[in-house]
XYZ file of N, CA and C in Angstrom:
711
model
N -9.830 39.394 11.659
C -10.643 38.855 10.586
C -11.925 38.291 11.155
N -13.127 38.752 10.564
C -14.291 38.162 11.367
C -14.423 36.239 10.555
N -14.916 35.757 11.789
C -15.147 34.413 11.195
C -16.256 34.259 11.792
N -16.272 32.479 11.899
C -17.663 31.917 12.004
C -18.444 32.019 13.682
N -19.407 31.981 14.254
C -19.750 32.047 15.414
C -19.740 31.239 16.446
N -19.110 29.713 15.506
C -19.111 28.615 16.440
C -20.135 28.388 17.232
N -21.406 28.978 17.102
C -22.792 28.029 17.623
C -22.695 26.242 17.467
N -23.509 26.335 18.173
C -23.810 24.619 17.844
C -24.626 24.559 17.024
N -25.248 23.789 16.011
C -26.501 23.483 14.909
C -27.449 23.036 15.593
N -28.786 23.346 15.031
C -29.679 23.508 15.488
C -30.219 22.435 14.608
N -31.187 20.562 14.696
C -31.501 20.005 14.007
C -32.135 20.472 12.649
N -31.587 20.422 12.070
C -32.193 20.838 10.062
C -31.348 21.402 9.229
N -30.556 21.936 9.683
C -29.127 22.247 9.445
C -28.741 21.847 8.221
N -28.256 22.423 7.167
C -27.574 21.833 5.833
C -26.830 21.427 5.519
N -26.035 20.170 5.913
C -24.932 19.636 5.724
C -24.427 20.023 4.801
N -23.022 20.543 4.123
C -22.829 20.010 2.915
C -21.458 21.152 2.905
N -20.672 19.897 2.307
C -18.834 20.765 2.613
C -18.122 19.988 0.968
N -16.820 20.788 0.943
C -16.393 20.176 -0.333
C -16.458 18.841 -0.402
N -15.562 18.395 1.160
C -15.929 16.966 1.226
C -16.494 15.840 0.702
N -17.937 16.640 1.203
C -19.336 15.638 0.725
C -19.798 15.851 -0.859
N -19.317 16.534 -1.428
C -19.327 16.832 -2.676
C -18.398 15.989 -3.207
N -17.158 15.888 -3.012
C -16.150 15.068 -3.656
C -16.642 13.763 -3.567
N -17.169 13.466 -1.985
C -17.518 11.783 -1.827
C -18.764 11.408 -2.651
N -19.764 12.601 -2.853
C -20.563 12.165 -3.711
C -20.379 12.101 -5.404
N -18.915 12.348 -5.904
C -18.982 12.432 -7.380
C -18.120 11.013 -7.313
N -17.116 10.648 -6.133
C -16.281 9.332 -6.489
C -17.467 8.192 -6.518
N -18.747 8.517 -5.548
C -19.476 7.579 -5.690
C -20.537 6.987 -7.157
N -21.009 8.457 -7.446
C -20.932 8.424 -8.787
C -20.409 7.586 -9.734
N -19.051 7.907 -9.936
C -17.915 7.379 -10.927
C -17.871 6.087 -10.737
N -17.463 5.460 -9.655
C -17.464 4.479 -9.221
C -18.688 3.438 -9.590
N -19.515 3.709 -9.402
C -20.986 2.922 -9.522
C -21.615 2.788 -10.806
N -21.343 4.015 -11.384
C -21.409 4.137 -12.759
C -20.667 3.915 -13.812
N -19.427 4.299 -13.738
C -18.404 4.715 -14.779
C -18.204 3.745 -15.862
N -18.504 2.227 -15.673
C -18.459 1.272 -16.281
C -19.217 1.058 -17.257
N -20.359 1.774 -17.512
C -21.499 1.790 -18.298
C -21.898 2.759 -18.900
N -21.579 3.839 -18.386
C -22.190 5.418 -19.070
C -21.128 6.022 -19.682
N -21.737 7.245 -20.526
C -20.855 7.881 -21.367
C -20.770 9.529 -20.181
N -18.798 9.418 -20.288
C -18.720 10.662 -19.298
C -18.042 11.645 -20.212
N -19.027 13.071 -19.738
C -18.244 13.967 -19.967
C -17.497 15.235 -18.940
N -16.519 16.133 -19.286
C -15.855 16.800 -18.475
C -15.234 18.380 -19.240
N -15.222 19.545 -18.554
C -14.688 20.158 -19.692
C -14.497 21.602 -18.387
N -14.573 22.968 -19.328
C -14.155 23.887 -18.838
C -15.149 24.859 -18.723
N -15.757 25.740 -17.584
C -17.265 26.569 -17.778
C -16.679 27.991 -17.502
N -17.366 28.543 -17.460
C -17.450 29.995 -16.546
C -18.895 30.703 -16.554
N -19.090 30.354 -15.168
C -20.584 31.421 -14.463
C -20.623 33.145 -14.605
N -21.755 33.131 -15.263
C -22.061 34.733 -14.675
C -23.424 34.769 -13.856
N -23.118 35.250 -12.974
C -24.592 35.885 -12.044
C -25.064 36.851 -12.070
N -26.586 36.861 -12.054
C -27.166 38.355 -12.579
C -27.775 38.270 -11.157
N -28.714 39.693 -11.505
C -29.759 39.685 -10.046
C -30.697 39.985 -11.197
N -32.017 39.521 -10.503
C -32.804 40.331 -11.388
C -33.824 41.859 -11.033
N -34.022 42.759 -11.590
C -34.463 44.107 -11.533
C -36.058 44.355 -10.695
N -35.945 45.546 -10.204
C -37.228 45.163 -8.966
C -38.313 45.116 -9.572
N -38.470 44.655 -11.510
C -39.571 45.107 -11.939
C -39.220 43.369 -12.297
N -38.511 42.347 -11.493
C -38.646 41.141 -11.916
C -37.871 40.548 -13.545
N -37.528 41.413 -13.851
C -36.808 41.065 -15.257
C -35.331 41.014 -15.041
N -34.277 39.980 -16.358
C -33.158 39.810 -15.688
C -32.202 40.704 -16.690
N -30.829 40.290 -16.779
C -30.260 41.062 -17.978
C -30.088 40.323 -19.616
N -30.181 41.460 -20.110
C -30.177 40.333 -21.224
C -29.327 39.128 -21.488
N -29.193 37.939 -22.159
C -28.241 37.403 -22.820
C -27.382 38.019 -23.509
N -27.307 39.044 -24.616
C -26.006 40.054 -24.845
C -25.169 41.088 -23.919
N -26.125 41.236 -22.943
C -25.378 41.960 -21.989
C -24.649 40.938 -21.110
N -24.890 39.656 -21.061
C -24.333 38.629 -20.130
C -22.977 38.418 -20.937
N -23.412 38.283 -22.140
C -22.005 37.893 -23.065
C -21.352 38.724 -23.105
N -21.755 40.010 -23.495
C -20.510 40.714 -23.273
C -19.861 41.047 -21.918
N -19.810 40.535 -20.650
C -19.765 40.541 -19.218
C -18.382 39.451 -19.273
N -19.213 37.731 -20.123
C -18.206 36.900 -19.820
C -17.404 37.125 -21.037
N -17.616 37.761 -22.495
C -16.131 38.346 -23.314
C -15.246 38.875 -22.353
N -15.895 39.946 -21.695
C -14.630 40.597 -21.085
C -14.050 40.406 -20.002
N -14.776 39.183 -18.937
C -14.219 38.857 -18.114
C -14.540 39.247 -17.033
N -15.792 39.880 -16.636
C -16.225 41.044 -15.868
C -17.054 39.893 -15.298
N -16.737 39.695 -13.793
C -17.250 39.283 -12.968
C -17.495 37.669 -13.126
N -16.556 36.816 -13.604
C -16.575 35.676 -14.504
C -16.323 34.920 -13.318
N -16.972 33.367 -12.738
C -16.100 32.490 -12.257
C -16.056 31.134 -13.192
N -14.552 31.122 -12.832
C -13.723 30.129 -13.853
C -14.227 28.957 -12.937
N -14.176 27.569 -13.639
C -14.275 26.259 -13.161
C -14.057 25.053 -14.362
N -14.915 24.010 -13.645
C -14.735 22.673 -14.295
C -15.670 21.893 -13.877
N -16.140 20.828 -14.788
C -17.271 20.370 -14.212
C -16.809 18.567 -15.074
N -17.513 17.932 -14.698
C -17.825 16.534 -14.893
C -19.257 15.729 -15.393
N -19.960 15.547 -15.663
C -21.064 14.628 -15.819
C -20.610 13.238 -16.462
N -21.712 12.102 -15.740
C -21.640 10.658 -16.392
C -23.270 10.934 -16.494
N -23.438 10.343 -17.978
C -24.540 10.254 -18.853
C -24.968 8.742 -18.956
N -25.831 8.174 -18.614
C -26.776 7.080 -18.332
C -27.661 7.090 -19.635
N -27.842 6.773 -20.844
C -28.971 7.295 -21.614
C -28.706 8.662 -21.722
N -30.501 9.166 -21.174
C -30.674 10.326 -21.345
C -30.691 11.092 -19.994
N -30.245 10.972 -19.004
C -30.285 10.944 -17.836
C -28.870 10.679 -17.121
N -28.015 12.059 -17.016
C -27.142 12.863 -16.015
C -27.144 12.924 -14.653
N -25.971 12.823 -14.387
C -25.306 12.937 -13.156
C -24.307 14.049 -13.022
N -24.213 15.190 -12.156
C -23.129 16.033 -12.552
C -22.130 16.579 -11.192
N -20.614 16.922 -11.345
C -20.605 18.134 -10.015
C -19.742 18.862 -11.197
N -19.923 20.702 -10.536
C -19.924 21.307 -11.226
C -18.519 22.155 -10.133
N -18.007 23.350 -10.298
C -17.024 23.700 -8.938
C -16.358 25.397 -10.145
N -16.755 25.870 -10.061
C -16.396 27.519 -10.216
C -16.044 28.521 -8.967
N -15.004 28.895 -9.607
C -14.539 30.037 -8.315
C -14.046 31.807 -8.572
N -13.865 32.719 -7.985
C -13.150 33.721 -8.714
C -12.279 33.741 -7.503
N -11.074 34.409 -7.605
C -9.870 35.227 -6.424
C -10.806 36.431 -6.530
N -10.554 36.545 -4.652
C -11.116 37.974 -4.347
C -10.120 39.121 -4.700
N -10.707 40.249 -5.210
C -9.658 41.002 -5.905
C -8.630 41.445 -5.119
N -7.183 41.790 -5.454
C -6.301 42.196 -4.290
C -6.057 43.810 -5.008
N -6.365 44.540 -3.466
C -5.902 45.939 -3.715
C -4.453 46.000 -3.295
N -3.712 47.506 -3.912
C -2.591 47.649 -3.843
C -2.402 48.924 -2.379
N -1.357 49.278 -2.044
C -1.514 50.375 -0.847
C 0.669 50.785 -1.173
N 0.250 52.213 -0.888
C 1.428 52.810 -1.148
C 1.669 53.874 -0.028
N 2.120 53.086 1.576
C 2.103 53.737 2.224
C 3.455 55.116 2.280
N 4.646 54.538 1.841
C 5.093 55.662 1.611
C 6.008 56.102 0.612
N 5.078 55.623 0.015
C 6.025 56.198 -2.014
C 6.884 55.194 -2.102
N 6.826 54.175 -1.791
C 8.182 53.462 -2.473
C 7.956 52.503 -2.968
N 6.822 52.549 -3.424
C 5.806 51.143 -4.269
C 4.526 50.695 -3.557
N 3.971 49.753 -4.238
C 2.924 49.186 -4.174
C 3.291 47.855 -3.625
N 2.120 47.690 -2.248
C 2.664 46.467 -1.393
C 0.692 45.535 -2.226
N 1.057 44.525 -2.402
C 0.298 44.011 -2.975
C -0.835 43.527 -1.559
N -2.249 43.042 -1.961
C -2.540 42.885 -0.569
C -2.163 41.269 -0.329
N -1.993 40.542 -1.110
C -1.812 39.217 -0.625
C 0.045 38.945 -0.026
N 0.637 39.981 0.449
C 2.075 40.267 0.834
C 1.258 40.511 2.139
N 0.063 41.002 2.637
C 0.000 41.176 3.768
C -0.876 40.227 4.196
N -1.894 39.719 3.497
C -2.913 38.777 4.196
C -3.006 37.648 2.830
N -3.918 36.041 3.642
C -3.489 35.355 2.650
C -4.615 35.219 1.412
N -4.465 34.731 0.200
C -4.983 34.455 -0.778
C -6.430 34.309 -0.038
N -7.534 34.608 -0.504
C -9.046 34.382 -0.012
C -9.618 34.221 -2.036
N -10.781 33.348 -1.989
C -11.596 33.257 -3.112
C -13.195 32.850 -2.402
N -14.348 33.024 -3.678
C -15.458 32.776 -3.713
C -15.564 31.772 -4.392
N -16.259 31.006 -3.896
C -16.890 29.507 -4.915
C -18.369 29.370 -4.846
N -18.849 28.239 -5.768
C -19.453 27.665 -6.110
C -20.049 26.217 -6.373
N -20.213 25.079 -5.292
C -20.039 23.717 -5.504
C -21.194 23.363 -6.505
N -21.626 23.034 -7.107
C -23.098 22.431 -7.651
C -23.084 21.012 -8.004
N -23.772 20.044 -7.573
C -24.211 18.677 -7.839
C -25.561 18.490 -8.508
N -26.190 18.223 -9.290
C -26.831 18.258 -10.564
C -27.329 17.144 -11.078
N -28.404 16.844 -11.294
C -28.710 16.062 -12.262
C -29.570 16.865 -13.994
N -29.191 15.947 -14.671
C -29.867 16.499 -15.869
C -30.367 15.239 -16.683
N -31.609 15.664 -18.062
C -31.858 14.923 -18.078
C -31.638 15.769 -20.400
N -31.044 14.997 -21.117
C -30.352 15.057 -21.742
C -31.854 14.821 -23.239
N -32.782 15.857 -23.735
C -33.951 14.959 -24.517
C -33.544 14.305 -25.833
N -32.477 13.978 -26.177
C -31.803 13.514 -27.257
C -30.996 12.750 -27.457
N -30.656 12.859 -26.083
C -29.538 12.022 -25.600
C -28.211 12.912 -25.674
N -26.947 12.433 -24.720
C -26.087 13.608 -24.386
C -25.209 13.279 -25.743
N -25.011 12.342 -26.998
C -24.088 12.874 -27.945
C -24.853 13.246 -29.231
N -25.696 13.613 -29.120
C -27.019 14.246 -30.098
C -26.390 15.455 -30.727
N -26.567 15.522 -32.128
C -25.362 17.318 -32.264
C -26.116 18.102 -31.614
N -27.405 18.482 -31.656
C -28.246 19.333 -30.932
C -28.633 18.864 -29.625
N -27.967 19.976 -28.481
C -28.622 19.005 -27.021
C -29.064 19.503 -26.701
N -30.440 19.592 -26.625
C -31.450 20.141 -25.460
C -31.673 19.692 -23.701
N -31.430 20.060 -22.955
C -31.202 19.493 -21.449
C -32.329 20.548 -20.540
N -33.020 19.684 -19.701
C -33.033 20.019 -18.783
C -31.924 19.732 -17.122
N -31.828 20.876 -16.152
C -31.248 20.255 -15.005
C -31.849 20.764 -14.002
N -31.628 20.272 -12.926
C -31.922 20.702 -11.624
C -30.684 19.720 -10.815
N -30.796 20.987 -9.318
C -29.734 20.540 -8.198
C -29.516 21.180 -7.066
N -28.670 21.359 -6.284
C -28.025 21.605 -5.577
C -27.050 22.350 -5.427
N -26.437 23.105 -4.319
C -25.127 24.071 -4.558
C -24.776 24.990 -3.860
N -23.491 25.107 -3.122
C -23.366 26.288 -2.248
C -22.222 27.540 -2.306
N -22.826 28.846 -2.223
C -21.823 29.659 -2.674
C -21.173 29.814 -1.360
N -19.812 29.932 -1.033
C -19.157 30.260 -0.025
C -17.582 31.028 -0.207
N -17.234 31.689 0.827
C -16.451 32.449 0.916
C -15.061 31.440 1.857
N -13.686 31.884 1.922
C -12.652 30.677 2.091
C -11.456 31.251 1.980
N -11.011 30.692 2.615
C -8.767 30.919 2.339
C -8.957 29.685 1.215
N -8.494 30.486 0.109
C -7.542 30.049 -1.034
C -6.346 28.722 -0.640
N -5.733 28.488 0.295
C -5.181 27.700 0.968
C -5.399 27.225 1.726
N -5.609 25.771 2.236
C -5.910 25.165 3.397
C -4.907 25.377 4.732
N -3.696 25.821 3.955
C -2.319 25.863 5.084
C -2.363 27.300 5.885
N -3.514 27.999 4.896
C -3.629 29.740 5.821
C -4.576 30.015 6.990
N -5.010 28.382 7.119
C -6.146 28.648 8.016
C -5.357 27.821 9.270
N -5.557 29.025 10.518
C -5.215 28.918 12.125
C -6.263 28.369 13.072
N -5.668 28.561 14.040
C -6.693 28.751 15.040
C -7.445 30.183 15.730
N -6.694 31.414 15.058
C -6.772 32.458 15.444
C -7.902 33.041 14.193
N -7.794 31.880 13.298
C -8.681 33.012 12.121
C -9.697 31.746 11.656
N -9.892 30.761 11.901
C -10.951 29.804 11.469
C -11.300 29.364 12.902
N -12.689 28.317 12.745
C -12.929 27.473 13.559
C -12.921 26.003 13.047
N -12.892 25.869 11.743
C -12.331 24.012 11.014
C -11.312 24.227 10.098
N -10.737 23.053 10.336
C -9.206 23.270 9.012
C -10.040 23.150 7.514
N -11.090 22.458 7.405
C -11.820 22.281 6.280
C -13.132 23.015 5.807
N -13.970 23.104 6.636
C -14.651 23.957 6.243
C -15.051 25.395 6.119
N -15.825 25.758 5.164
C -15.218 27.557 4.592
C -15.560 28.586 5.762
N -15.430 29.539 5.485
C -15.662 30.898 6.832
C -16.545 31.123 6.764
N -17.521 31.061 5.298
C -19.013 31.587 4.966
C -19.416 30.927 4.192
N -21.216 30.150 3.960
C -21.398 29.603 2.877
C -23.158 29.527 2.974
N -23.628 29.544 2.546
C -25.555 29.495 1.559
C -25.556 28.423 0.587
N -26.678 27.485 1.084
C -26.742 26.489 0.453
C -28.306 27.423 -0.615
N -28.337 26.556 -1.503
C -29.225 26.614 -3.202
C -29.507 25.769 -3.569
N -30.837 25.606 -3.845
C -31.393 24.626 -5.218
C -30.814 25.479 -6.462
N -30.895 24.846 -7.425
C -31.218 25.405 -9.202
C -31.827 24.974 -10.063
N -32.267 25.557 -10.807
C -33.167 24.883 -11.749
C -33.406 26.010 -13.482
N -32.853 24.857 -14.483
C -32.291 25.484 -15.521
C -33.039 24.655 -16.907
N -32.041 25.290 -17.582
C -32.194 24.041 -19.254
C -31.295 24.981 -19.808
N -30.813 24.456 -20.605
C -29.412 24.535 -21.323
C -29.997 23.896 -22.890
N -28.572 23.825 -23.894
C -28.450 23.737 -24.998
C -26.873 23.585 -25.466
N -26.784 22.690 -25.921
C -25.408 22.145 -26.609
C -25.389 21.580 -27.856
N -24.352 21.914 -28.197
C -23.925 21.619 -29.955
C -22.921 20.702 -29.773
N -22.881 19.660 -30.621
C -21.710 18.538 -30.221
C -21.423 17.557 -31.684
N -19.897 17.932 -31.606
C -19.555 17.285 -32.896
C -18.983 16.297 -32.521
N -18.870 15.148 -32.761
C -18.110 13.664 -31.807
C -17.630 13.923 -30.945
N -16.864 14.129 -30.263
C -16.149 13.985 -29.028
C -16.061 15.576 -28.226
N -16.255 16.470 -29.044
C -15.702 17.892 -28.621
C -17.222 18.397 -28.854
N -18.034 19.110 -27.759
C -19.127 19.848 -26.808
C -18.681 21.433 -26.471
N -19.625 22.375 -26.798
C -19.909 23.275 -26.527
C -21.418 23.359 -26.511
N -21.472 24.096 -25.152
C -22.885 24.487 -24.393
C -23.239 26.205 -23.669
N -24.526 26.135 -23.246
C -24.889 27.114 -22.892
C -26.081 26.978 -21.930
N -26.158 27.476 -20.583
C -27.094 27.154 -19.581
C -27.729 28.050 -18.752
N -28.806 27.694 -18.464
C -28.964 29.024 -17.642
C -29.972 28.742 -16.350
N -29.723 28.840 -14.958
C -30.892 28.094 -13.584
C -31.082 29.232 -12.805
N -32.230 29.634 -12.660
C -32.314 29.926 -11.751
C -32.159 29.403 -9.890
N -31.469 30.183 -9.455
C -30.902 29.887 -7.715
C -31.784 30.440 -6.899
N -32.535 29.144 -6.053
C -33.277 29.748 -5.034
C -32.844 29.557 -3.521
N -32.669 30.258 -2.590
C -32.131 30.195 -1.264
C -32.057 28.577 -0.792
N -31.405 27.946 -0.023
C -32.386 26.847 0.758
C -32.655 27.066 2.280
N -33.763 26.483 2.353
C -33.452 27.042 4.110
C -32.940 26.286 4.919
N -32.507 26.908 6.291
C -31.355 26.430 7.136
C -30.092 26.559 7.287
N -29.030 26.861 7.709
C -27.637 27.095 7.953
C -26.949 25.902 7.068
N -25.620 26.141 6.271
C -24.926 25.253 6.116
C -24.001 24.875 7.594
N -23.936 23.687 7.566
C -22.914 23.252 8.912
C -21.750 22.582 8.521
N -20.734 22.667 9.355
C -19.328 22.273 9.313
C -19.005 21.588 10.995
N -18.094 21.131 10.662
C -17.424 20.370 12.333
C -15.860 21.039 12.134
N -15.986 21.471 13.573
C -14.822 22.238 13.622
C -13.674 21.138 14.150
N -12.107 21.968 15.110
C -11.027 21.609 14.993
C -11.680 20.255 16.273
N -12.637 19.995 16.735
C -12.809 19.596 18.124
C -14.293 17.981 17.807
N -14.009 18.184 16.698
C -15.241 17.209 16.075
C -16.797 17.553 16.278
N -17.269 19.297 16.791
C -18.304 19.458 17.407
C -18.873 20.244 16.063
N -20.303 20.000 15.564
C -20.666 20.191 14.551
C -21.416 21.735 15.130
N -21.167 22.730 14.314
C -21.632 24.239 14.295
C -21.985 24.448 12.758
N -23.266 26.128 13.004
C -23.530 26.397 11.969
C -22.769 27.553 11.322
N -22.203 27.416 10.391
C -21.399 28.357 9.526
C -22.299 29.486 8.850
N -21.470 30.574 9.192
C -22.458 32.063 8.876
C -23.026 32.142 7.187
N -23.805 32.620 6.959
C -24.355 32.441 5.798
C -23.223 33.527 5.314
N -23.385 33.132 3.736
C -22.757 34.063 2.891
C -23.561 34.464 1.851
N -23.524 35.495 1.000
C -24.466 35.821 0.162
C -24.692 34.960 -1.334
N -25.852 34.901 -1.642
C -25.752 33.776 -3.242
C -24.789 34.571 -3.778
N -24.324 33.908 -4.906
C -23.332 35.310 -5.969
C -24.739 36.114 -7.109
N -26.095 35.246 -7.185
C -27.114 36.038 -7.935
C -28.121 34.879 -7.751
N -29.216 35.708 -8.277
C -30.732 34.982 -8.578
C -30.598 34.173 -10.065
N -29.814 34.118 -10.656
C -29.912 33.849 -11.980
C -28.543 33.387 -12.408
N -27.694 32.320 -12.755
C -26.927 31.907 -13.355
C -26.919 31.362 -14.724
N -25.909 32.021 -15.571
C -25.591 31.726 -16.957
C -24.451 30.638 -16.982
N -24.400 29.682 -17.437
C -23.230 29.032 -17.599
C -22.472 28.715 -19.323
N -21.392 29.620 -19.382
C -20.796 29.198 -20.680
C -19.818 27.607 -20.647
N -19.797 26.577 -21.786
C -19.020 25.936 -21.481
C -18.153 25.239 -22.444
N -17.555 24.373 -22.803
C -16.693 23.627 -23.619
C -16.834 21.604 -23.048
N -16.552 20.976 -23.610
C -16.591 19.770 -22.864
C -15.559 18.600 -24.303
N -15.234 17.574 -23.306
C -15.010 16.255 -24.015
C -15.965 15.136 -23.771
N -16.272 14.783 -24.815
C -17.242 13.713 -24.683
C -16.558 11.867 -24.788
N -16.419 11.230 -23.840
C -15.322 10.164 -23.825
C -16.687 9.123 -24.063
C-alpha cells in the first residue's frame, strides 16, 4: 500500500488534523454555548469541477446527482450563532467503493474481506455571517473557511506500522479555503438549506506527527472539486 513519505516539514507547512478540528469546535462550544443560538443537522456535498470554458454544472444537474446518490458525501455539521454571525465545523465523508473478484467461481470475495475499510473526507471549519439573522424564515448567509479533503483507513485499529506512518493522522490530505452563500428556509426549530463555495487550493503541505512525535509532511491528496454544493436539514435549539 503506498503511504506517506515521512519527510520532515519544511517551515509553512499546514497544520491541521481531525484533532485540531475537534479542539477547535469544543472550544467554540465551550466559550460560547451559553449565549448563542446552536444549530446542528444532516448535509450531503456534491463536487463539481468546472469546464475548460470556466462554467460549472448546472444546479439541476447537481440535484439530480444528489437525488440519486451519485457521488454524494454524507455528513453532519454544527454551528453556534452569535446574532448574525456563525461559527461552524462541518465533516462529510463517502466509503471508497469496494469491488468484488471471483477468482474461481465460487462467489464473490468482497474487497473489504481482503483489505481494510478506507473512506474520503472532508473537515470544514467556517464562519458565516447570517443577514437576517440565523432564525429568520428566509436565511440568506454568507460563509467563508477552511477545510481539508483527505484520504484514510475507515478505522483507526487498521492502521500499522507496515502501512501508516501516525496512528492519527490520514495517508493523504489538501488543505482549502471556501468561499460561498447559501440560503435557508426555517420554520421554528426545524431548517432546511442550500449552499454553494467555491474551493481554492491552499498552499503548503498539510502536516501530521508520526508514531515517534517527529512532525512530517503528508502527501497531498486531490480536492474532491472546484465547486461545492451543500444540501442540508438542521435543528435549531
Amino acid at each position: 500500500m503506498i503511504v506517506g513519505t515521512g519527510r520532515k516539514s519544511p517551515p509553512g507547512g499546514v497544520y491541521m488534523t481531525k484533532k485540531l478540528l475537534l479542539v477547535v469546535a469544543i472550544v467554540l462550544i465551550v466559550t460560547t454555548g451559553a449565549f448563542a443560538q446552536l444549530t446542528f443537522g444532516i448535509t450531503g456535498n456534491q463536487y463539481v469541477y468546472e469546464g475548460e470554458d470556466g462554467s460549472l454544472p448546472s444546479l439541476p444537474t447537481v440535484w439530480d446527482d444528489f437525488r440519486d446518490g451519485v457521488g454524494t458525501f454524507w455528513g453532519f455539521f454544527g454551528e453556534i450563532i452569535l446574532g448574525k454571525l456563525g461559527i461552524g465545523l462541518a465533516f462529510n465523508y463517502q466509503d471508497v467503493p469496494e469491488f468484488g473478484y471471483d477468482f474461481d467461481n465460487s462467489g464473490t470475495i468482497e474487497l473489504d474481506e481482503l483489505y481494510p475499510e478506507m473512506w474520503s473526507y472532508d473537515a470544514n471549519v467556517y464562519l458565516s455571517y447570517h443577514i437576517l439573522g440565523g432564525r429568520s424564515f428566509l436565511d440568506p448567509f454568507l460563509q467563508a473557511g477552511l477545510g481539508m479533503n483527505a484520504y484514510d483507513f475507515k478505522n483507526e485499529e487498521d492502521k500499522t506500522v507496515d502501512n501508516s506512518i501516525s496512528d492519527e493522522d490520514p495517508l493523504f490530505a489538501s488543505a482549502y479555503w471556501d468561499f460561498g452563500a447559501g440560503l435557508g428556509v426555517n420554520l421554528g426549530g426545524l431548517g432546511i438549506f442550500l449552499k454553494g463555495a467555491y474551493m481554492v487550493p491552499m498552499d503548503g503541505a498539510v502536516t501530521g506527527t508520526d508514531r515517534y512525535g517527529n512532525e512530517y509532511e503528508i502527501d497531498p491528496w486531490y480536492l474532491n472539486g472546484d465547486f461545492k454544493w451543500t444540501f442540508g436539514a438542521k435543528l435549531i435549539l
